[in-house]
Tab-separated table of C-alpha atoms and ligand atoms in Angstrom:
chain	number	residue	atom	x	y	z
A	7	UNK	CA	17.943	-23.159	18.164
A	8	UNK	CA	19.228	-19.703	17.287
A	9	UNK	CA	19.069	-17.427	20.348
A	10	UNK	CA	19.835	-13.750	20.919
A	11	UNK	CA	23.580	-13.870	20.007
A	12	UNK	CA	23.072	-15.794	16.755
A	13	UNK	CA	20.146	-13.638	15.644
A	14	UNK	CA	22.128	-10.496	16.504
A	15	UNK	CA	25.024	-11.787	14.396
A	16	UNK	CA	22.722	-12.624	11.473
A	17	UNK	CA	21.298	-9.095	11.667
A	18	UNK	CA	24.850	-7.714	11.755
A	19	UNK	CA	25.757	-9.723	8.694
A	20	UNK	CA	22.708	-8.437	6.810
A	21	UNK	CA	23.520	-4.844	7.819
A	22	UNK	CA	26.994	-5.285	6.363
A	23	UNK	CA	26.046	-7.161	3.231
A	24	UNK	CA	22.444	-6.403	2.239
A	25	UNK	CA	21.718	-2.831	3.325
A	26	UNK	CA	21.578	-0.515	0.311
A	27	UNK	CA	20.669	-3.294	-2.118
A	28	UNK	CA	17.273	-3.450	-3.756
A	29	UNK	CA	15.062	-6.526	-3.681
A	30	UNK	CA	14.571	-8.158	-7.036
A	31	UNK	CA	11.932	-10.564	-5.727
A	32	UNK	CA	10.844	-12.688	-2.802
A	33	UNK	CA	10.045	-16.339	-3.456
A	34	UNK	CA	8.027	-18.410	-1.024
A	35	UNK	CA	8.641	-22.169	-1.213
A	36	UNK	CA	7.003	-23.182	2.062
A	37	UNK	CA	3.588	-21.561	1.977
A	38	UNK	CA	2.982	-22.399	5.649
A	39	UNK	CA	6.101	-20.440	6.724
A	40	UNK	CA	4.674	-17.091	5.626
A	41	UNK	CA	2.085	-16.186	8.246
A	42	UNK	CA	0.781	-12.997	6.620
A	43	UNK	CA	-0.851	-12.412	3.236
A	44	UNK	CA	-1.292	-8.621	3.191
A	45	UNK	CA	0.955	-7.030	2.019
A	46	UNK	CA	1.871	-9.875	-0.390
A	47	UNK	CA	5.513	-10.942	-1.021
A	48	UNK	CA	5.373	-9.148	-4.386
A	49	UNK	CA	5.123	-5.848	-2.448
A	50	UNK	CA	8.803	-6.170	-1.469
A	51	UNK	CA	10.085	-6.153	-5.055
A	52	UNK	CA	11.905	-2.932	-5.903
A	53	UNK	CA	12.348	-1.814	-2.317
A	54	UNK	CA	15.765	-1.211	-0.765
A	55	UNK	CA	16.990	-3.016	2.328
A	56	UNK	CA	17.465	-0.185	4.815
A	57	UNK	CA	18.369	-2.077	8.003
A	58	UNK	CA	18.372	-5.276	10.008
A	59	UNK	CA	17.841	-5.796	13.710
A	60	UNK	CA	16.247	-8.068	16.225
A	61	UNK	CA	13.469	-8.284	18.818
A	62	UNK	CA	14.477	-11.012	21.261
A	63	UNK	CA	14.984	-14.025	18.989
A	64	UNK	CA	13.019	-12.484	16.094
A	65	UNK	CA	15.067	-11.186	13.153
A	66	UNK	CA	13.808	-7.983	11.529
A	67	UNK	CA	14.800	-7.106	7.955
A	68	UNK	CA	13.701	-3.546	7.147
A	69	UNK	CA	12.803	-2.287	3.699
A	70	UNK	CA	12.150	1.291	2.664
A	71	UNK	CA	8.698	2.812	3.003
A	72	UNK	CA	8.221	1.025	6.312
A	73	UNK	CA	7.961	-2.642	5.367
A	74	UNK	CA	9.461	-5.360	7.605
A	75	UNK	CA	10.195	-9.039	7.112
A	76	UNK	CA	10.142	-10.415	10.661
A	77	UNK	CA	11.353	-13.999	11.096
A	78	UNK	CA	11.327	-16.474	13.960
A	79	UNK	CA	13.796	-19.215	13.081
A	80	UNK	CA	12.354	-21.692	15.635
A	81	UNK	CA	14.381	-24.785	16.481
A	82	UNK	CA	15.921	-25.723	13.157
A	83	UNK	CA	15.687	-22.589	11.045
A	84	UNK	CA	18.602	-20.584	9.670
A	85	UNK	CA	19.460	-17.758	7.318
A	86	UNK	CA	21.963	-18.520	4.558
A	87	UNK	CA	23.454	-15.602	2.671
A	88	UNK	CA	24.287	-16.443	-0.945
A	89	UNK	CA	26.763	-14.444	-3.010
A	90	UNK	CA	24.978	-15.889	-6.033
A	91	UNK	CA	22.131	-18.311	-6.658
A	92	UNK	CA	22.706	-21.421	-8.784
A	93	UNK	CA	19.673	-20.689	-10.951
A	94	UNK	CA	17.428	-17.794	-11.895
A	95	UNK	CA	14.426	-20.126	-11.913
A	96	UNK	CA	11.943	-19.499	-9.110
A	97	UNK	CA	11.849	-21.951	-6.213
A	98	UNK	CA	9.366	-24.753	-6.542
A	99	UNK	CA	6.974	-24.849	-3.597
A	100	UNK	CA	7.309	-27.759	-1.219
A	101	UNK	CA	10.761	-28.928	-2.290
A	102	UNK	CA	13.691	-29.115	0.116
A	103	UNK	CA	14.602	-27.152	3.229
A	104	UNK	CA	14.296	-23.641	1.748
A	105	UNK	CA	11.236	-21.823	3.077
A	106	UNK	CA	11.756	-18.402	1.548
A	107	UNK	CA	14.280	-16.725	-0.759
A	108	UNK	CA	15.070	-13.037	-1.094
A	109	UNK	CA	16.933	-12.124	-4.277
A	110	UNK	CA	18.782	-8.807	-4.353
A	111	UNK	CA	19.738	-6.661	-7.327
A	112	UNK	CA	23.456	-7.594	-7.275
A	113	UNK	CA	22.651	-11.308	-7.741
A	114	UNK	CA	23.190	-12.080	-4.049
A	115	UNK	CA	20.500	-12.651	-1.463
A	116	UNK	CA	19.478	-14.981	1.307
A	117	UNK	CA	17.512	-18.142	1.952
A	118	UNK	CA	15.549	-18.875	5.093
A	119	UNK	CA	15.869	-22.615	5.605
A	120	UNK	CA	14.502	-25.156	8.035
A	121	UNK	CA	15.901	-28.631	8.572
A	122	UNK	CA	13.816	-31.626	9.618
A	123	UNK	CA	10.171	-32.466	9.224
A	124	UNK	CA	8.761	-30.247	11.979
A	125	UNK	CA	8.132	-26.951	10.237
A	126	UNK	CA	7.960	-24.135	12.777
A	127	UNK	CA	9.833	-21.313	11.041
A	128	UNK	CA	7.548	-18.287	10.884
A	129	UNK	CA	7.935	-15.253	8.616
A	130	UNK	CA	5.750	-12.163	8.712
A	131	UNK	CA	5.581	-9.334	6.195
A	132	UNK	CA	4.274	-6.372	8.171
A	133	UNK	CA	4.230	-2.575	8.245
A	134	UNK	CA	4.883	-2.632	12.009
A	135	UNK	CA	6.826	-5.393	13.863
A	136	UNK	CA	4.489	-5.000	16.863
A	137	UNK	CA	1.795	-6.602	14.674
A	138	UNK	CA	3.690	-9.918	14.918
A	139	UNK	CA	1.967	-11.826	17.749
A	140	UNK	CA	5.175	-13.024	19.466
A	141	UNK	CA	6.898	-9.624	19.220
A	142	UNK	CA	4.107	-7.696	20.945
A	143	UNK	CA	4.378	-9.943	24.018
A	144	UNK	CA	8.148	-9.799	24.455
A	145	UNK	CA	9.609	-8.682	27.774
A	146	UNK	CA	12.664	-6.395	28.001
A	147	UNK	CA	15.687	-7.450	25.952
A	148	UNK	CA	17.926	-9.819	27.945
A	149	UNK	CA	21.093	-8.027	26.866
A	150	UNK	CA	19.809	-4.514	27.515
A	151	UNK	CA	17.847	-4.851	30.782
A	152	UNK	CA	19.536	-3.054	33.688
A	153	UNK	CA	19.708	-4.716	37.099
A	154	UNK	CA	16.516	-3.093	38.431
A	155	UNK	CA	14.472	-4.163	35.381
A	156	UNK	CA	16.054	-7.613	35.311
A	157	UNK	CA	15.342	-8.208	39.006
A	158	UNK	CA	11.777	-6.939	38.825
A	159	UNK	CA	11.019	-9.104	35.786
A	160	UNK	CA	12.443	-12.292	37.340
A	161	UNK	CA	10.682	-11.755	40.643
A	162	UNK	CA	7.377	-11.026	38.917
A	163	UNK	CA	7.165	-14.644	37.792
A	164	UNK	CA	7.442	-17.331	40.474
A	165	UNK	CA	9.008	-20.515	39.158
A	166	UNK	CA	12.205	-22.461	38.557
A	167	UNK	CA	14.791	-19.994	37.317
A	168	UNK	CA	15.589	-22.116	34.228
A	169	UNK	CA	11.993	-21.828	33.053
A	170	UNK	CA	11.568	-18.152	33.939
A	171	UNK	CA	14.811	-17.110	32.180
A	172	UNK	CA	13.598	-18.693	28.939
A	173	UNK	CA	10.093	-17.182	29.164
A	174	UNK	CA	10.143	-14.589	26.366
A	175	UNK	CA	7.552	-12.419	28.115
A	176	UNK	CA	9.881	-12.083	31.147
A	177	UNK	CA	13.118	-11.455	29.205
A	178	UNK	CA	13.483	-11.587	25.431
A	179	UNK	CA	16.250	-13.544	23.730
A	180	UNK	CA	17.320	-16.436	26.002
A	181	UNK	CA	16.625	-20.055	25.039
A	182	UNK	CA	17.638	-23.509	26.207
A	183	UNK	CA	21.366	-23.282	25.451
A	184	UNK	CA	22.225	-19.846	26.854
A	185	UNK	CA	20.063	-20.331	29.964
A	186	UNK	CA	22.212	-23.375	30.832
A	187	UNK	CA	25.344	-21.287	30.251
A	188	UNK	CA	24.080	-18.287	32.234
A	189	UNK	CA	23.060	-20.418	35.235
A	190	UNK	CA	26.443	-22.161	35.159
A	191	UNK	CA	28.265	-18.821	35.079
A	192	UNK	CA	26.086	-17.554	37.956
A	193	UNK	CA	26.660	-20.796	39.930
A	194	UNK	CA	22.920	-21.183	40.399
A	195	UNK	CA	20.808	-24.329	40.395
A	196	UNK	CA	18.444	-24.370	37.401
A	197	UNK	CA	15.708	-25.393	39.836
A	198	UNK	CA	16.200	-22.409	42.196
A	199	UNK	CA	12.900	-20.583	42.716
A	200	UNK	CA	12.940	-17.025	41.378
A	201	UNK	CA	11.162	-15.203	44.203
A	202	UNK	CA	13.539	-16.749	46.765
A	203	UNK	CA	16.694	-15.441	45.056
A	204	UNK	CA	18.602	-12.983	47.230
A	205	UNK	CA	19.599	-9.545	45.954
A	206	UNK	CA	23.182	-10.823	45.640
A	207	UNK	CA	22.075	-13.845	43.626
A	208	UNK	CA	19.999	-11.642	41.323
A	209	UNK	CA	22.924	-9.267	40.796
A	210	UNK	CA	25.207	-12.229	39.997
A	211	UNK	CA	22.617	-13.667	37.609
A	212	UNK	CA	22.228	-10.296	35.878
A	213	UNK	CA	25.999	-9.943	35.464
A	214	UNK	CA	26.245	-13.544	34.176
A	215	UNK	CA	23.458	-12.911	31.657
A	216	UNK	CA	25.230	-9.873	30.244
A	217	UNK	CA	28.626	-11.569	30.229
A	218	UNK	CA	27.489	-14.821	28.578
A	219	UNK	CA	25.297	-13.153	25.936
A	220	UNK	CA	27.752	-10.302	25.358
A	221	UNK	CA	30.679	-12.706	24.845
A	222	UNK	CA	28.611	-14.833	22.483
A	223	UNK	CA	27.597	-11.769	20.449
A	224	UNK	CA	31.233	-10.612	20.220
A	225	UNK	CA	32.452	-14.072	19.196
A	226	UNK	CA	29.686	-14.380	16.601
A	227	UNK	CA	29.887	-10.937	15.016
A	228	UNK	CA	33.046	-11.576	13.019
A	229	UNK	CA	31.777	-14.888	11.704
A	230	UNK	CA	30.128	-15.573	8.418
A	231	UNK	CA	26.563	-16.802	8.821
A	232	UNK	CA	27.542	-20.342	7.822
A	233	UNK	CA	30.158	-20.558	10.586
A	234	UNK	CA	27.983	-19.209	13.369
A	235	UNK	CA	26.645	-22.536	14.575
A	236	UNK	CA	30.145	-23.935	15.105
A	237	UNK	CA	31.113	-20.780	16.954
A	238	UNK	CA	28.148	-21.186	19.298
A	239	UNK	CA	29.043	-24.793	20.063
A	240	UNK	CA	32.700	-24.019	20.771
A	241	UNK	CA	31.765	-21.367	23.335
A	242	UNK	CA	29.487	-23.580	25.447
A	243	UNK	CA	30.682	-24.809	28.854
A	244	UNK	CA	27.792	-27.025	29.990
A	245	UNK	CA	25.018	-26.983	27.390
A	246	UNK	CA	25.015	-30.132	25.211
A	247	UNK	CA	28.129	-31.345	27.090
A	248	UNK	CA	26.656	-34.146	29.204
A	249	UNK	CA	29.410	-36.438	30.563
A	250	UNK	CA	32.213	-34.035	29.625
A	251	UNK	CA	34.316	-32.239	32.269
A	252	UNK	CA	33.196	-28.785	33.426
A	253	UNK	CA	35.912	-26.380	32.202
A	254	UNK	CA	35.712	-24.491	35.519
A	255	UNK	CA	36.001	-27.301	38.111
A	256	UNK	CA	36.501	-30.592	36.235
A	257	UNK	CA	33.333	-32.263	37.582
A	258	UNK	CA	31.281	-34.105	34.957
A	259	UNK	CA	28.434	-32.165	33.380
A	260	UNK	CA	25.078	-33.782	34.138
A	261	UNK	CA	21.718	-33.749	32.429
A	262	UNK	CA	18.191	-33.720	33.790
A	263	UNK	CA	14.890	-33.538	31.945
A	264	UNK	CA	13.157	-30.188	31.945
A	265	UNK	CA	9.845	-29.222	30.379
A	266	UNK	CA	9.732	-30.996	26.999
A	267	UNK	CA	13.524	-31.099	26.699
A	268	UNK	CA	16.543	-31.472	28.976
A	269	UNK	CA	19.053	-29.183	30.607
A	270	UNK	CA	22.738	-29.602	31.446
A	271	UNK	CA	24.523	-28.317	34.548
A	272	UNK	CA	27.594	-28.837	36.712
A	273	UNK	CA	26.777	-30.210	40.220
A	274	UNK	CA	29.974	-28.835	41.823
A	275	UNK	CA	29.532	-25.323	40.382
A	276	UNK	CA	25.765	-25.076	40.707
A	277	UNK	CA	24.081	-27.435	43.185
A	278	UNK	CA	26.568	-27.950	46.040
A	279	UNK	CA	27.767	-31.194	44.453
A	280	UNK	CA	24.333	-32.834	44.572
A	281	UNK	CA	22.814	-34.178	41.353
A	282	UNK	CA	19.315	-32.888	40.609
A	283	UNK	CA	16.536	-35.477	40.736
A	284	UNK	CA	14.929	-36.216	37.405
A	285	UNK	CA	11.323	-35.557	38.304
A	286	UNK	CA	9.776	-37.291	35.341
A	287	UNK	CA	11.854	-40.408	36.007
A	288	UNK	CA	11.140	-40.457	39.756
A	289	UNK	CA	7.423	-40.064	39.037
A	290	UNK	CA	7.560	-43.142	36.835
A	291	UNK	CA	9.543	-45.143	39.392
A	292	UNK	CA	7.124	-44.304	42.176
B	30	LIG	ZN1	31.922	-27.001	37.441
């Protein structure tokens, strides 16, 4: 799933490549992906792309006269920039992974795509990004929050730190992969309870959050959109590395189920060498 660093890099790529170009037309192939109907996609035609940014994990493409295409890429969504499209024919609804296409006046443009059968990608055409339900509820940006804000937000929500870090209303931008990486860098158990963290632990967690996300943004920024996913994978130390050695201490990375997914961590770095109990499994065994 694209998280803060990938979305930031996609926005950076659009700022470099698309800003200044005019939209020829917007084509919607997956009707269910476009969550708004007023203004209609035809309202974007003729407008210039004036900027691109992000709210947490939401990508914001800005057009002149105050129109925004706000996109949540969900688990399997992506943005593919095309220097040219193979055909001038409009997309046929319901065919293939392309949800939405934006054609620009130099023949280039971008496709929003979603792999798999679960279609969760959500696009909104709005005059104000705050009108997008998920954007209005976002907490402070995970990369921009200072220590005081970060600490207050984490302590305001009692729970396992893994879950609280990925709660978009607490901090915006962190998902399953970077929360594993941040907790590993902070040498904290994913099951530590937020309101019991000491000031020192919170300061370490804040520094780890900035370092992990900041490094990932820097690594991603120079990449072309198509290469971003590989760049993310190569930078990970524990996430999706079950059974592989921790690059810090050499212990084997372990996995435990969490919420409707799983998390990875290093016992030596994070839990005093003790493996975490898989609660769902132990409930079944009992
Ligand atoms: Zn380790």
